[in-house]
CSV table of C-alpha atoms in Angstrom, one decimal:
chain,number,residue,atom,x,y,z
A,83,VAL,CA,84.9,114.3,112.1
A,84,GLY,CA,84.4,114.6,115.8
A,85,ALA,CA,84.1,110.8,116.3
A,86,GLY,CA,85.3,109.7,119.7
A,87,TYR,CA,84.5,112.9,121.5
A,88,PRO,CA,81.1,113.0,123.2
A,89,MET,CA,79.7,116.4,123.8
A,90,PRO,CA,76.9,116.6,126.4
A,91,SER,CA,73.7,117.7,124.9
A,92,GLY,CA,71.2,117.2,127.7
A,93,GLU,CA,70.8,120.9,128.4
A,94,LEU,CA,70.2,121.8,124.7
A,95,SER,CA,66.7,122.5,123.4
A,96,TYR,CA,65.2,124.4,120.5
A,97,GLU,CA,61.7,125.3,119.5
A,98,ALA,CA,61.2,126.6,116.0
A,99,THR,CA,59.2,129.9,115.8
A,100,GLU,CA,57.0,131.1,113.0
A,101,PRO,CA,59.2,133.1,110.5
A,102,PRO,CA,58.1,136.7,109.9
A,103,SER,CA,56.3,137.6,106.7
A,104,LEU,CA,58.1,139.4,103.9
A,105,ILE,CA,56.3,142.7,104.8
A,106,ASP,CA,57.3,142.4,108.4
A,107,THR,CA,60.9,141.8,107.4
A,108,ILE,CA,60.9,144.8,105.1
A,109,VAL,CA,59.3,147.0,107.8
A,110,ASN,CA,61.7,145.7,110.5
A,111,MET,CA,64.7,146.6,108.3
A,112,PHE,CA,64.2,150.3,109.2
A,113,PRO,CA,64.7,150.9,112.9
A,114,SER,CA,62.7,153.5,114.8
A,115,ASN,CA,65.8,154.4,116.9
A,116,PHE,CA,69.3,155.0,115.4
A,117,PHE,CA,71.3,153.5,118.3
A,118,GLN,CA,69.1,150.6,119.5
A,119,PRO,CA,70.0,148.2,116.6
A,120,MET,CA,73.7,148.7,117.5
A,121,ALA,CA,73.0,148.0,121.2
A,122,ASP,CA,70.9,144.9,120.3
A,123,ALA,CA,73.2,143.8,117.5
A,124,THR,CA,70.3,143.6,115.0
A,125,MET,CA,72.6,143.3,112.1
A,126,LEU,CA,70.1,143.9,109.3
A,127,GLN,CA,69.1,147.2,110.8
A,128,VAL,CA,72.7,148.2,111.5
A,129,ILE,CA,73.5,147.5,107.8
A,130,VAL,CA,70.5,149.6,106.7
A,131,ILE,CA,71.6,152.4,109.0
A,132,ALA,CA,75.2,152.2,107.6
A,133,VAL,CA,74.0,152.3,104.0
A,134,VAL,CA,71.6,155.2,104.6
A,135,PHE,CA,74.3,157.1,106.5
A,136,GLY,CA,76.8,156.4,103.7
A,137,PHE,CA,74.4,157.7,101.1
A,138,GLY,CA,73.8,160.8,103.3
A,139,MET,CA,77.6,161.5,103.5
A,140,ILE,CA,77.8,161.1,99.7
A,141,ALA,CA,74.9,163.5,99.2
A,142,ALA,CA,76.4,166.0,101.6
A,143,GLY,CA,79.6,166.1,99.5
A,144,LYS,CA,82.4,168.4,100.8
A,145,LYS,CA,80.5,169.2,104.0
A,146,ALA,CA,80.6,165.6,105.1
A,147,GLU,CA,84.5,165.4,105.1
A,148,PRO,CA,84.8,165.8,108.9
A,149,VAL,CA,82.2,163.1,109.4
A,150,ILE,CA,84.1,160.8,107.0
A,151,LYS,CA,87.4,161.5,108.8
A,152,ILE,CA,85.7,160.6,112.1
A,153,CYS,CA,84.2,157.4,110.6
A,154,ASN,CA,87.6,156.4,109.2
A,155,ALA,CA,89.3,157.1,112.6
A,156,MET,CA,86.6,155.0,114.4
A,157,SER,CA,87.1,152.2,111.8
A,158,ASP,CA,90.9,152.2,112.5
A,159,VAL,CA,90.2,152.1,116.3
A,160,CYS,CA,87.8,149.2,115.9
A,161,ILE,CA,90.3,147.3,113.7
A,162,ALA,CA,93.0,147.9,116.3
A,163,ILE,CA,90.7,146.6,119.1
A,164,MET,CA,89.7,143.5,117.0
A,165,ARG,CA,93.4,142.7,116.3
A,166,GLY,CA,94.2,143.0,120.0
A,167,ILE,CA,91.3,140.7,120.9
A,168,ILE,CA,92.3,138.1,118.3
A,169,LEU,CA,96.0,138.2,119.4
A,170,VAL,CA,95.3,138.1,123.1
A,171,PHE,CA,92.4,135.8,123.5
A,172,GLY,CA,92.3,133.9,120.2
A,173,LEU,CA,89.1,132.4,118.8
A,174,ILE,CA,89.5,128.9,120.2
A,175,CYS,CA,90.4,129.7,123.8
A,176,PRO,CA,86.8,129.4,125.2
A,177,VAL,CA,86.3,126.0,123.5
A,178,ILE,CA,89.6,124.7,124.9
A,179,ALA,CA,88.8,126.2,128.4
A,180,ASN,CA,85.4,124.5,128.5
A,181,ASN,CA,86.3,121.1,127.0
A,182,GLY,CA,90.0,120.7,127.4
A,183,ILE,CA,92.7,120.1,124.8
A,184,ASP,CA,91.2,116.8,123.8
A,185,VAL,CA,88.4,118.6,121.9
A,186,LEU,CA,91.0,119.4,119.2
A,187,ARG,CA,92.2,115.9,118.4
A,188,PRO,CA,89.0,114.8,116.5
A,189,LEU,CA,89.0,118.1,114.6
A,190,LEU,CA,92.5,117.6,113.3
A,191,TRP,CA,91.3,115.9,110.1
A,192,LEU,CA,88.7,118.6,109.5
A,193,ILE,CA,91.5,121.3,109.9
A,194,VAL,CA,93.8,119.5,107.4
A,195,VAL,CA,91.0,119.1,104.9
A,196,ALA,CA,89.8,122.7,105.3
A,197,TYR,CA,93.4,124.0,104.8
A,198,LEU,CA,93.9,121.9,101.7
A,199,ALA,CA,90.5,123.1,100.3
A,200,MET,CA,91.5,126.8,101.0
A,201,ILE,CA,94.8,126.4,99.3
A,202,CYS,CA,93.2,124.8,96.3
A,203,GLN,CA,90.7,127.6,96.2
A,204,ILE,CA,93.4,130.3,96.2
A,205,VAL,CA,95.8,128.5,93.9
A,206,LEU,CA,93.4,127.2,91.3
A,207,VAL,CA,90.2,129.4,91.4
A,208,TYR,CA,91.4,132.8,92.5
A,209,SER,CA,94.7,132.6,90.5
A,210,GLY,CA,92.7,131.6,87.4
A,211,ILE,CA,90.2,134.4,87.8
A,212,ILE,CA,93.0,137.0,88.5
A,213,LYS,CA,94.9,135.8,85.4
A,214,VAL,CA,91.9,135.7,83.0
A,215,PHE,CA,89.8,138.7,84.1
A,216,ALA,CA,92.3,141.1,85.7
A,217,ARG,CA,95.2,140.1,83.4
A,218,MET,CA,97.5,140.3,86.2
A,219,ASN,CA,100.3,138.1,87.6
A,220,PRO,CA,98.5,136.0,90.3
A,221,LEU,CA,101.6,135.7,92.4
A,222,LYS,CA,102.1,139.4,92.5
A,223,PHE,CA,98.4,140.0,93.4
A,224,LEU,CA,98.3,137.3,96.0
A,225,ARG,CA,101.6,138.5,97.6
A,226,GLY,CA,100.2,142.0,97.7
A,227,GLU,CA,96.9,140.9,99.3
A,228,MET,CA,98.5,138.5,101.8
A,229,PRO,CA,97.9,140.9,104.8
A,230,VAL,CA,94.2,141.2,103.9
A,231,MET,CA,93.7,137.4,103.5
A,232,GLY,CA,95.6,136.8,106.7
A,233,PHE,CA,93.5,139.2,108.7
A,234,ALA,CA,90.2,137.9,107.2
A,235,PHE,CA,91.3,134.3,108.0
A,236,ALA,CA,92.5,135.1,111.5
A,237,SER,CA,89.4,137.1,112.4
A,238,ALA,CA,87.0,134.7,110.6
A,239,SER,CA,85.5,137.9,109.1
A,240,SER,CA,86.0,140.1,106.2
A,241,MET,CA,84.4,143.1,107.9
A,242,GLY,CA,87.6,144.8,109.0
A,243,THR,CA,89.6,144.1,105.8
A,244,LEU,CA,88.6,147.2,103.8
A,245,PRO,CA,91.3,149.6,105.2
A,246,ILE,CA,94.0,146.9,104.9
A,247,ASN,CA,92.8,146.1,101.4
A,248,MET,CA,93.0,149.8,100.4
A,249,GLU,CA,96.6,150.0,101.6
A,250,CYS,CA,97.6,146.8,99.8
A,251,THR,CA,95.9,147.9,96.5
A,252,GLU,CA,97.6,151.2,96.6
A,253,LYS,CA,101.0,149.5,96.8
A,254,MET,CA,100.4,147.3,93.8
């Protein structure tokens, strides 16, 4: 895959750094500032903040309902923005802009193999698991979950699929 397309690598360099110790990793999971990890995109700290915040909302019970509504509304806004970015710019546009359309030709075989592997995964593995463990018709389940799988595939992320998944699950 990629044979016949030379990519310049003269400017690339990498120096390995010493990995942090386990204690440093655990200590660094908990940020000293609530907003800084979100600004720096320090994902582990963002996840810890989200988990702690979620447990706080659960512990607050009924009093947290306005905050939960705001979080759900913010989630809907972020999903709408993500959909717009995906539809307008696409994921591959910067690669094509930098390297031209010729960059896609060597990747065609990889794309075909990846699609075949994904189809086999869905048809054989997922359908078998749904049939055996959920005792549900795999076609009905997969048809109901198609919007979720489509969004996860298009965005290359499952982060934004929870609200869509909740809607699809309620319809089944």
